[in-house]
JSON list of C-alpha atoms in Angstrom, two decimals:
[
{"chain": "B", "resi": 1, "resn": "MET", "atom": "CA", "xyz": [-0.06, -0.03, 0.07]},
{"chain": "B", "resi": 2, "resn": "MET", "atom": "CA", "xyz": [2.92, 2.26, 0.84]},
{"chain": "B", "resi": 3, "resn": "LEU", "atom": "CA", "xyz": [4.28, 1.66, -2.67]},
{"chain": "B", "resi": 4, "resn": "ILE", "atom": "CA", "xyz": [0.91, 2.54, -4.20]},
{"chain": "B", "resi": 5, "resn": "MET", "atom": "CA", "xyz": [0.77, 5.87, -2.37]},
{"chain": "B", "resi": 6, "resn": "THR", "atom": "CA", "xyz": [4.07, 6.74, -3.36]},
{"chain": "B", "resi": 7, "resn": "CYS", "atom": "CA", "xyz": [3.57, 6.02, -7.00]},
{"chain": "B", "resi": 8, "resn": "LEU", "atom": "CA", "xyz": [0.43, 8.25, -6.72]},
{"chain": "B", "resi": 9, "resn": "LEU", "atom": "CA", "xyz": [2.25, 11.11, -5.18]},
{"chain": "B", "resi": 10, "resn": "LEU", "atom": "CA", "xyz": [5.06, 10.67, -7.62]},
{"chain": "B", "resi": 11, "resn": "ILE", "atom": "CA", "xyz": [2.44, 10.71, -10.58]},
{"chain": "B", "resi": 12, "resn": "SER", "atom": "CA", "xyz": [0.61, 13.82, -9.20]},
{"chain": "B", "resi": 13, "resn": "SER", "atom": "CA", "xyz": [4.00, 15.64, -8.75]},
{"chain": "B", "resi": 14, "resn": "LEU", "atom": "CA", "xyz": [5.05, 14.96, -12.50]},
{"chain": "B", "resi": 15, "resn": "PHE", "atom": "CA", "xyz": [1.51, 15.98, -13.66]},
{"chain": "B", "resi": 16, "resn": "SER", "atom": "CA", "xyz": [1.74, 19.10, -11.77]},
{"chain": "B", "resi": 17, "resn": "LYS", "atom": "CA", "xyz": [5.33, 19.82, -13.07]},
{"chain": "B", "resi": 18, "resn": "CYS", "atom": "CA", "xyz": [4.21, 19.27, -16.62]},
{"chain": "B", "resi": 19, "resn": "GLN", "atom": "CA", "xyz": [1.23, 21.66, -16.19]},
{"chain": "B", "resi": 20, "resn": "ASN", "atom": "CA", "xyz": [3.39, 24.27, -15.11]},
{"chain": "B", "resi": 21, "resn": "GLU", "atom": "CA", "xyz": [5.76, 23.83, -17.93]},
{"chain": "B", "resi": 22, "resn": "LYS", "atom": "CA", "xyz": [2.75, 23.99, -20.34]},
{"chain": "B", "resi": 23, "resn": "VAL", "atom": "CA", "xyz": [1.66, 27.19, -18.73]},
{"chain": "B", "resi": 24, "resn": "GLN", "atom": "CA", "xyz": [5.28, 28.67, -18.95]},
{"chain": "B", "resi": 25, "resn": "LEU", "atom": "CA", "xyz": [5.44, 27.83, -22.56]},
{"chain": "B", "resi": 26, "resn": "ALA", "atom": "CA", "xyz": [2.03, 29.15, -23.26]},
{"chain": "B", "resi": 27, "resn": "ASN", "atom": "CA", "xyz": [3.13, 32.49, -21.54]},
{"chain": "B", "resi": 28, "resn": "ILE", "atom": "CA", "xyz": [6.06, 32.86, -23.84]},
{"chain": "B", "resi": 29, "resn": "GLU", "atom": "CA", "xyz": [3.97, 32.36, -26.93]},
{"chain": "B", "resi": 30, "resn": "ALA", "atom": "CA", "xyz": [1.46, 35.04, -25.61]},
{"chain": "B", "resi": 31, "resn": "LEU", "atom": "CA", "xyz": [4.33, 37.51, -25.07]},
{"chain": "B", "resi": 32, "resn": "ASN", "atom": "CA", "xyz": [5.87, 36.83, -28.50]},
{"chain": "B", "resi": 33, "resn": "SER", "atom": "CA", "xyz": [2.28, 36.96, -30.17]},
{"chain": "B", "resi": 34, "resn": "GLN", "atom": "CA", "xyz": [1.15, 39.97, -31.91]},
{"chain": "B", "resi": 35, "resn": "THR", "atom": "CA", "xyz": [-2.11, 41.91, -31.36]},
{"chain": "B", "resi": 36, "resn": "LYS", "atom": "CA", "xyz": [-5.00, 40.94, -33.58]},
{"chain": "B", "resi": 37, "resn": "VAL", "atom": "CA", "xyz": [-7.37, 43.10, -34.87]},
{"chain": "B", "resi": 38, "resn": "TYR", "atom": "CA", "xyz": [-10.70, 42.04, -36.69]},
{"chain": "B", "resi": 39, "resn": "LYS", "atom": "CA", "xyz": [-14.14, 43.46, -37.56]},
{"chain": "B", "resi": 40, "resn": "LEU", "atom": "CA", "xyz": [-17.71, 42.75, -36.45]},
{"chain": "B", "resi": 41, "resn": "LYS", "atom": "CA", "xyz": [-20.46, 42.37, -38.91]},
{"chain": "B", "resi": 42, "resn": "ASN", "atom": "CA", "xyz": [-21.24, 46.05, -38.32]},
{"chain": "B", "resi": 43, "resn": "GLY", "atom": "CA", "xyz": [-17.68, 47.11, -39.20]},
{"chain": "B", "resi": 44, "resn": "GLN", "atom": "CA", "xyz": [-16.62, 47.66, -35.49]},
{"chain": "B", "resi": 45, "resn": "LEU", "atom": "CA", "xyz": [-13.09, 47.04, -34.73]},
{"chain": "B", "resi": 46, "resn": "VAL", "atom": "CA", "xyz": [-12.08, 44.44, -32.14]},
{"chain": "B", "resi": 47, "resn": "THR", "atom": "CA", "xyz": [-8.49, 44.04, -30.56]},
{"chain": "B", "resi": 48, "resn": "SER", "atom": "CA", "xyz": [-7.76, 40.62, -29.46]},
{"chain": "B", "resi": 49, "resn": "VAL", "atom": "CA", "xyz": [-4.45, 39.56, -27.44]},
{"chain": "B", "resi": 50, "resn": "GLU", "atom": "CA", "xyz": [-3.47, 35.94, -25.83]},
{"chain": "B", "resi": 51, "resn": "ASN", "atom": "CA", "xyz": [-3.75, 35.98, -22.03]},
{"chain": "B", "resi": 52, "resn": "LEU", "atom": "CA", "xyz": [-0.83, 35.58, -19.68]},
{"chain": "B", "resi": 53, "resn": "HIS", "atom": "CA", "xyz": [-1.22, 32.92, -16.70]},
{"chain": "B", "resi": 54, "resn": "TYR", "atom": "CA", "xyz": [0.66, 33.92, -13.46]},
{"chain": "B", "resi": 55, "resn": "THR", "atom": "CA", "xyz": [0.56, 32.75, -9.91]},
{"chain": "B", "resi": 56, "resn": "ASN", "atom": "CA", "xyz": [0.36, 35.54, -7.38]},
{"chain": "B", "resi": 57, "resn": "SER", "atom": "CA", "xyz": [4.06, 35.49, -6.84]},
{"chain": "B", "resi": 58, "resn": "GLN", "atom": "CA", "xyz": [4.74, 35.56, -10.55]},
{"chain": "B", "resi": 59, "resn": "LEU", "atom": "CA", "xyz": [2.31, 38.57, -10.86]},
{"chain": "B", "resi": 60, "resn": "LYS", "atom": "CA", "xyz": [4.17, 40.43, -7.97]},
{"chain": "B", "resi": 61, "resn": "SER", "atom": "CA", "xyz": [7.40, 40.16, -9.98]},
{"chain": "B", "resi": 62, "resn": "SER", "atom": "CA", "xyz": [6.01, 40.81, -13.27]},
{"chain": "B", "resi": 63, "resn": "LEU", "atom": "CA", "xyz": [6.96, 44.02, -15.40]},
{"chain": "B", "resi": 64, "resn": "LEU", "atom": "CA", "xyz": [3.39, 45.06, -15.14]},
{"chain": "B", "resi": 65, "resn": "MET", "atom": "CA", "xyz": [3.68, 45.66, -11.43]},
{"chain": "B", "resi": 66, "resn": "LYS", "atom": "CA", "xyz": [6.60, 47.90, -11.83]},
{"chain": "B", "resi": 67, "resn": "ASP", "atom": "CA", "xyz": [3.63, 50.46, -12.72]},
{"chain": "B", "resi": 68, "resn": "LYS", "atom": "CA", "xyz": [2.92, 52.24, -9.47]},
{"chain": "B", "resi": 69, "resn": "LYS", "atom": "CA", "xyz": [-0.73, 52.77, -10.27]},
{"chain": "B", "resi": 70, "resn": "VAL", "atom": "CA", "xyz": [-1.34, 48.91, -11.16]},
{"chain": "B", "resi": 71, "resn": "LYS", "atom": "CA", "xyz": [0.45, 47.95, -7.77]},
{"chain": "B", "resi": 72, "resn": "GLU", "atom": "CA", "xyz": [-1.61, 50.32, -5.92]},
{"chain": "B", "resi": 73, "resn": "LEU", "atom": "CA", "xyz": [-4.91, 49.08, -7.44]},
{"chain": "B", "resi": 74, "resn": "VAL", "atom": "CA", "xyz": [-3.83, 45.18, -6.96]},
{"chain": "B", "resi": 75, "resn": "ASN", "atom": "CA", "xyz": [-3.00, 45.78, -3.21]},
{"chain": "B", "resi": 76, "resn": "LYS", "atom": "CA", "xyz": [-6.68, 46.85, -2.74]},
{"chain": "B", "resi": 77, "resn": "PHE", "atom": "CA", "xyz": [-7.60, 43.23, -3.48]},
{"chain": "B", "resi": 78, "resn": "SER", "atom": "CA", "xyz": [-7.35, 40.26, -1.06]},
{"chain": "B", "resi": 79, "resn": "ASN", "atom": "CA", "xyz": [-7.46, 37.85, -4.17]},
{"chain": "B", "resi": 80, "resn": "VAL", "atom": "CA", "xyz": [-6.69, 39.01, -7.75]},
{"chain": "B", "resi": 81, "resn": "LYS", "atom": "CA", "xyz": [-8.26, 37.07, -10.70]},
{"chain": "B", "resi": 82, "resn": "SER", "atom": "CA", "xyz": [-7.08, 39.22, -13.52]},
{"chain": "B", "resi": 83, "resn": "VAL", "atom": "CA", "xyz": [-5.14, 42.34, -14.23]},
{"chain": "B", "resi": 84, "resn": "THR", "atom": "CA", "xyz": [-5.68, 44.08, -17.77]},
{"chain": "B", "resi": 85, "resn": "LYS", "atom": "CA", "xyz": [-3.79, 47.38, -18.77]},
{"chain": "B", "resi": 86, "resn": "TYR", "atom": "CA", "xyz": [-4.28, 48.98, -22.16]},
{"chain": "B", "resi": 87, "resn": "VAL", "atom": "CA", "xyz": [-3.45, 52.21, -24.12]},
{"chain": "B", "resi": 88, "resn": "THR", "atom": "CA", "xyz": [-5.73, 54.07, -26.29]},
{"chain": "B", "resi": 89, "resn": "ASN", "atom": "CA", "xyz": [-5.46, 57.46, -28.26]},
{"chain": "B", "resi": 90, "resn": "THR", "atom": "CA", "xyz": [-8.63, 58.80, -29.75]},
{"chain": "B", "resi": 91, "resn": "LYS", "atom": "CA", "xyz": [-8.01, 60.96, -32.83]},
{"chain": "B", "resi": 92, "resn": "PHE", "atom": "CA", "xyz": [-10.23, 63.19, -34.88]},
{"chain": "B", "resi": 93, "resn": "ASP", "atom": "CA", "xyz": [-9.04, 64.22, -38.24]},
{"chain": "B", "resi": 94, "resn": "THR", "atom": "CA", "xyz": [-11.23, 67.31, -39.11]},
{"chain": "B", "resi": 95, "resn": "ILE", "atom": "CA", "xyz": [-13.99, 69.23, -37.24]},
{"chain": "B", "resi": 96, "resn": "LYS", "atom": "CA", "xyz": [-15.63, 72.14, -38.79]},
{"chain": "B", "resi": 97, "resn": "LEU", "atom": "CA", "xyz": [-17.62, 74.76, -36.74]},
{"chain": "B", "resi": 98, "resn": "VAL", "atom": "CA", "xyz": [-19.20, 77.19, -39.50]},
{"chain": "B", "resi": 99, "resn": "TYR", "atom": "CA", "xyz": [-20.52, 80.57, -38.14]},
{"chain": "B", "resi": 100, "resn": "GLN", "atom": "CA", "xyz": [-24.20, 81.27, -39.13]},
{"chain": "B", "resi": 101, "resn": "ASP", "atom": "CA", "xyz": [-23.20, 84.83, -39.93]},
{"chain": "B", "resi": 102, "resn": "SER", "atom": "CA", "xyz": [-19.57, 85.20, -41.05]},
{"chain": "B", "resi": 103, "resn": "ILE", "atom": "CA", "xyz": [-17.59, 87.94, -39.60]},
{"chain": "B", "resi": 104, "resn": "PRO", "atom": "CA", "xyz": [-17.32, 91.00, -41.87]},
{"chain": "B", "resi": 105, "resn": "CYS", "atom": "CA", "xyz": [-13.47, 90.85, -41.83]},
{"chain": "B", "resi": 106, "resn": "ASN", "atom": "CA", "xyz": [-11.11, 88.56, -43.78]},
{"chain": "B", "resi": 107, "resn": "PHE", "atom": "CA", "xyz": [-8.58, 86.72, -41.63]},
{"chain": "B", "resi": 108, "resn": "GLU", "atom": "CA", "xyz": [-6.85, 83.41, -40.66]},
{"chain": "B", "resi": 109, "resn": "ARG", "atom": "CA", "xyz": [-5.19, 82.21, -37.82]},
{"chain": "B", "resi": 110, "resn": "VAL", "atom": "CA", "xyz": [-3.52, 78.98, -37.34]},
{"chain": "B", "resi": 111, "resn": "GLY", "atom": "CA", "xyz": [-2.35, 77.38, -34.05]},
{"chain": "B", "resi": 112, "resn": "SER", "atom": "CA", "xyz": [-2.06, 74.22, -31.88]},
{"chain": "B", "resi": 113, "resn": "ASP", "atom": "CA", "xyz": [-2.11, 73.39, -28.17]},
{"chain": "B", "resi": 114, "resn": "LEU", "atom": "CA", "xyz": [0.00, 70.20, -27.08]},
{"chain": "B", "resi": 115, "resn": "LYS", "atom": "CA", "xyz": [-0.76, 69.13, -23.58]},
{"chain": "B", "resi": 116, "resn": "GLU", "atom": "CA", "xyz": [-0.22, 65.69, -21.79]},
{"chain": "B", "resi": 117, "resn": "TRP", "atom": "CA", "xyz": [-3.80, 64.70, -22.07]},
{"chain": "B", "resi": 118, "resn": "TYR", "atom": "CA", "xyz": [-4.71, 66.27, -25.31]},
{"chain": "B", "resi": 119, "resn": "HIS", "atom": "CA", "xyz": [-3.32, 67.71, -28.62]},
{"chain": "B", "resi": 120, "resn": "ILE", "atom": "CA", "xyz": [-5.49, 70.16, -30.62]},
{"chain": "B", "resi": 121, "resn": "ALA", "atom": "CA", "xyz": [-4.63, 71.94, -33.72]},
{"chain": "B", "resi": 122, "resn": "TYR", "atom": "CA", "xyz": [-7.05, 74.78, -35.54]},
{"chain": "B", "resi": 123, "resn": "LYS", "atom": "CA", "xyz": [-7.55, 77.03, -38.01]},
{"chain": "B", "resi": 124, "resn": "SER", "atom": "CA", "xyz": [-9.82, 79.97, -37.58]},
{"chain": "B", "resi": 125, "resn": "ASN", "atom": "CA", "xyz": [-11.01, 82.68, -40.28]},
{"chain": "B", "resi": 126, "resn": "GLN", "atom": "CA", "xyz": [-14.20, 84.65, -40.79]},
{"chain": "B", "resi": 127, "resn": "LYS", "atom": "CA", "xyz": [-16.30, 81.68, -41.79]},
{"chain": "B", "resi": 128, "resn": "GLY", "atom": "CA", "xyz": [-15.65, 79.74, -38.71]},
{"chain": "B", "resi": 129, "resn": "VAL", "atom": "CA", "xyz": [-13.26, 77.44, -36.71]},
{"chain": "B", "resi": 130, "resn": "GLU", "atom": "CA", "xyz": [-11.79, 74.30, -38.30]},
{"chain": "B", "resi": 131, "resn": "ILE", "atom": "CA", "xyz": [-10.31, 71.79, -35.99]},
{"chain": "B", "resi": 132, "resn": "THR", "atom": "CA", "xyz": [-7.56, 70.00, -38.05]},
{"chain": "B", "resi": 133, "resn": "GLU", "atom": "CA", "xyz": [-6.31, 67.75, -35.50]},
{"chain": "B", "resi": 134, "resn": "LEU", "atom": "CA", "xyz": [-7.62, 66.51, -32.00]},
{"chain": "B", "resi": 135, "resn": "SER", "atom": "CA", "xyz": [-5.97, 63.51, -30.15]},
{"chain": "B", "resi": 136, "resn": "ILE", "atom": "CA", "xyz": [-6.84, 62.43, -26.53]},
{"chain": "B", "resi": 137, "resn": "PRO", "atom": "CA", "xyz": [-4.41, 59.72, -25.30]},
{"chain": "B", "resi": 138, "resn": "ASP", "atom": "CA", "xyz": [-5.57, 57.42, -22.27]},
{"chain": "B", "resi": 139, "resn": "SER", "atom": "CA", "xyz": [-4.12, 54.26, -20.20]},
{"chain": "B", "resi": 140, "resn": "VAL", "atom": "CA", "xyz": [-6.74, 52.11, -18.54]},
{"chain": "B", "resi": 141, "resn": "ILE", "atom": "CA", "xyz": [-6.14, 49.49, -15.81]},
{"chain": "B", "resi": 142, "resn": "VAL", "atom": "CA", "xyz": [-8.67, 47.10, -15.08]},
{"chain": "B", "resi": 143, "resn": "VAL", "atom": "CA", "xyz": [-8.31, 44.61, -12.17]},
{"chain": "B", "resi": 144, "resn": "THR", "atom": "CA", "xyz": [-11.00, 42.01, -11.07]},
{"chain": "B", "resi": 145, "resn": "GLY", "atom": "CA", "xyz": [-11.03, 39.88, -8.00]},
{"chain": "B", "resi": 146, "resn": "GLU", "atom": "CA", "xyz": [-12.32, 39.61, -4.20]},
{"chain": "B", "resi": 147, "resn": "LYS", "atom": "CA", "xyz": [-12.28, 42.25, -1.66]},
{"chain": "B", "resi": 148, "resn": "ARG", "atom": "CA", "xyz": [-13.09, 42.37, 2.15]},
{"chain": "B", "resi": 149, "resn": "LYS", "atom": "CA", "xyz": [-12.85, 44.89, 4.87]},
{"chain": "B", "resi": 150, "resn": "TRP", "atom": "CA", "xyz": [-11.08, 42.62, 7.23]},
{"chain": "B", "resi": 151, "resn": "PHE", "atom": "CA", "xyz": [-9.17, 39.33, 7.33]},
{"chain": "B", "resi": 152, "resn": "TRP", "atom": "CA", "xyz": [-12.25, 37.22, 8.20]},
{"chain": "B", "resi": 153, "resn": "GLY", "atom": "CA", "xyz": [-14.81, 39.68, 6.70]},
{"chain": "B", "resi": 154, "resn": "LYS", "atom": "CA", "xyz": [-17.29, 38.79, 3.84]},
{"chain": "B", "resi": 155, "resn": "ARG", "atom": "CA", "xyz": [-15.54, 38.38, 0.34]},
{"chain": "B", "resi": 156, "resn": "THR", "atom": "CA", "xyz": [-17.06, 40.58, -2.37]},
{"chain": "B", "resi": 157, "resn": "SER", "atom": "CA", "xyz": [-16.50, 40.04, -6.13]},
{"chain": "B", "resi": 158, "resn": "VAL", "atom": "CA", "xyz": [-15.32, 43.33, -7.56]},
{"chain": "B", "resi": 159, "resn": "THR", "atom": "CA", "xyz": [-14.06, 44.91, -10.76]},
{"chain": "B", "resi": 160, "resn": "ASP", "atom": "CA", "xyz": [-11.95, 48.17, -10.48]},
{"chain": "B", "resi": 161, "resn": "ILE", "atom": "CA", "xyz": [-11.31, 50.42, -13.52]},
{"chain": "B", "resi": 162, "resn": "THR", "atom": "CA", "xyz": [-9.09, 53.58, -13.47]},
{"chain": "B", "resi": 163, "resn": "HIS", "atom": "CA", "xyz": [-8.00, 55.96, -16.34]},
{"chain": "B", "resi": 164, "resn": "ALA", "atom": "CA", "xyz": [-5.01, 57.95, -16.50]},
{"chain": "B", "resi": 165, "resn": "ASN", "atom": "CA", "xyz": [-6.44, 60.83, -18.34]},
{"chain": "B", "resi": 166, "resn": "PRO", "atom": "CA", "xyz": [-8.26, 62.88, -15.93]},
{"chain": "B", "resi": 167, "resn": "PHE", "atom": "CA", "xyz": [-10.88, 64.05, -18.62]},
{"chain": "B", "resi": 168, "resn": "VAL", "atom": "CA", "xyz": [-12.08, 60.59, -19.19]},
{"chain": "B", "resi": 169, "resn": "GLU", "atom": "CA", "xyz": [-14.67, 59.01, -17.03]},
{"chain": "B", "resi": 170, "resn": "THR", "atom": "CA", "xyz": [-16.26, 55.52, -16.87]},
{"chain": "B", "resi": 171, "resn": "GLU", "atom": "CA", "xyz": [-20.10, 55.96, -16.80]},
{"chain": "B", "resi": 172, "resn": "SER", "atom": "CA", "xyz": [-21.27, 52.34, -16.90]},
{"chain": "B", "resi": 173, "resn": "VAL", "atom": "CA", "xyz": [-19.50, 48.98, -16.15]},
{"chain": "B", "resi": 174, "resn": "GLN", "atom": "CA", "xyz": [-21.02, 45.46, -16.18]},
{"chain": "B", "resi": 175, "resn": "HIS", "atom": "CA", "xyz": [-18.74, 42.69, -15.51]},
{"chain": "B", "resi": 176, "resn": "ILE", "atom": "CA", "xyz": [-20.02, 38.90, -15.74]},
{"chain": "B", "resi": 177, "resn": "GLU", "atom": "CA", "xyz": [-17.89, 36.01, -14.52]},
{"chain": "B", "resi": 178, "resn": "VAL", "atom": "CA", "xyz": [-18.84, 32.37, -15.74]},
{"chain": "B", "resi": 179, "resn": "VAL", "atom": "CA", "xyz": [-18.76, 30.13, -12.81]},
{"chain": "B", "resi": 180, "resn": "ARG", "atom": "CA", "xyz": [-17.80, 26.57, -13.56]},
{"chain": "B", "resi": 181, "resn": "PRO", "atom": "CA", "xyz": [-20.05, 24.17, -11.66]},
{"chain": "B", "resi": 182, "resn": "VAL", "atom": "CA", "xyz": [-17.89, 22.26, -9.06]},
{"chain": "B", "resi": 183, "resn": "ARG", "atom": "CA", "xyz": [-17.23, 18.50, -9.76]},
{"chain": "B", "resi": 184, "resn": "TRP", "atom": "CA", "xyz": [-17.77, 16.03, -7.05]},
{"chain": "B", "resi": 185, "resn": "TYR", "atom": "CA", "xyz": [-14.17, 15.17, -7.10]},
{"chain": "B", "resi": 186, "resn": "ASP", "atom": "CA", "xyz": [-13.12, 18.91, -6.90]},
{"chain": "B", "resi": 187, "resn": "SER", "atom": "CA", "xyz": [-15.11, 19.29, -3.71]},
{"chain": "B", "resi": 188, "resn": "THR", "atom": "CA", "xyz": [-13.51, 20.22, -0.56]},
{"chain": "B", "resi": 189, "resn": "ILE", "atom": "CA", "xyz": [-15.34, 17.32, 1.33]},
{"chain": "B", "resi": 190, "resn": "PHE", "atom": "CA", "xyz": [-14.02, 14.82, -1.28]},
{"chain": "B", "resi": 191, "resn": "LYS", "atom": "CA", "xyz": [-10.41, 16.12, -1.08]},
{"chain": "B", "resi": 192, "resn": "ILE", "atom": "CA", "xyz": [-10.55, 15.94, 2.75]},
{"chain": "B", "resi": 193, "resn": "GLY", "atom": "CA", "xyz": [-11.61, 12.40, 2.62]},
{"chain": "B", "resi": 194, "resn": "VAL", "atom": "CA", "xyz": [-9.02, 11.37, 0.48]},
{"chain": "B", "resi": 195, "resn": "GLY", "atom": "CA", "xyz": [-6.48, 13.08, 2.56]},
{"chain": "B", "resi": 196, "resn": "PHE", "atom": "CA", "xyz": [-7.81, 11.35, 5.60]},
{"chain": "B", "resi": 197, "resn": "ILE", "atom": "CA", "xyz": [-7.66, 7.83, 4.00]},
{"chain": "B", "resi": 198, "resn": "GLY", "atom": "CA", "xyz": [-4.27, 8.49, 2.63]},
{"chain": "B", "resi": 199, "resn": "GLY", "atom": "CA", "xyz": [-3.16, 9.47, 6.11]},
{"chain": "B", "resi": 200, "resn": "ILE", "atom": "CA", "xyz": [-4.57, 6.33, 7.59]},
{"chain": "B", "resi": 201, "resn": "PHE", "atom": "CA", "xyz": [-2.80, 4.08, 5.07]},
{"chain": "B", "resi": 202, "resn": "LEU", "atom": "CA", "xyz": [0.52, 5.71, 5.60]},
{"chain": "B", "resi": 203, "resn": "LEU", "atom": "CA", "xyz": [0.21, 5.31, 9.32]},
{"chain": "B", "resi": 204, "resn": "LYS", "atom": "CA", "xyz": [-0.25, 1.70, 8.74]}
]
C-alpha cells in the first residue's frame, strides 16, 4: 500500500510539473504573439490578445507591477483574478464649426495646443473654426478579484477600473464571470476524505 501511495504522489508531482511547464510555454508564446484586430459584422473593430497566466508570486514580480498605479490598485484586493492594462489614443481628423453669420473681416489664424492629455490643432477665419487635429491619449487599468474589509470579513467580487487621463470618466460597467460547476471530485469534502484515508494508509 505504501508503494501505491508513493507512486500516486510521484505521478501527481510529475503531472503538476508538466502542467506548469505548459503554462510557462503558453506565456512565452503569448508574450511573442502580435495583437490581432478584426471586425464585427457592423464594421466595429475588435482588438484581440493572448492571455498570460501567472501565479500570485509571478504577478508580484512581473513587469506590469512596476507600474505604481497597477501595484496600488492590485494591493486593494485580497484575491486578484485578472489584471488588464491597455493604452488608447482617440483621434479626430477634421471638425468644422461654421458660423451662421460670417464675420465682416477677412482673416486666418492657425495654432495648436499640446498638453499631456490632449493635443489640438486649429484654423480659424471669418467663416468659422476648423479643428484640423484632435487626439486624446489614455491608459486604462482593469483589475478583477475579491475584496474584504477585514481578514475574516465577507468576500465581495469586484471589478476596479481607472483611467490615467483625468478628463475621461467611466459612466457604466457590467462585468460577468462565468462560474464553472464544481465537480464531485473537486469538492472540499472529497479532498479532505482522500487526504484522511491516505493518512490512515501511511500510518499503517
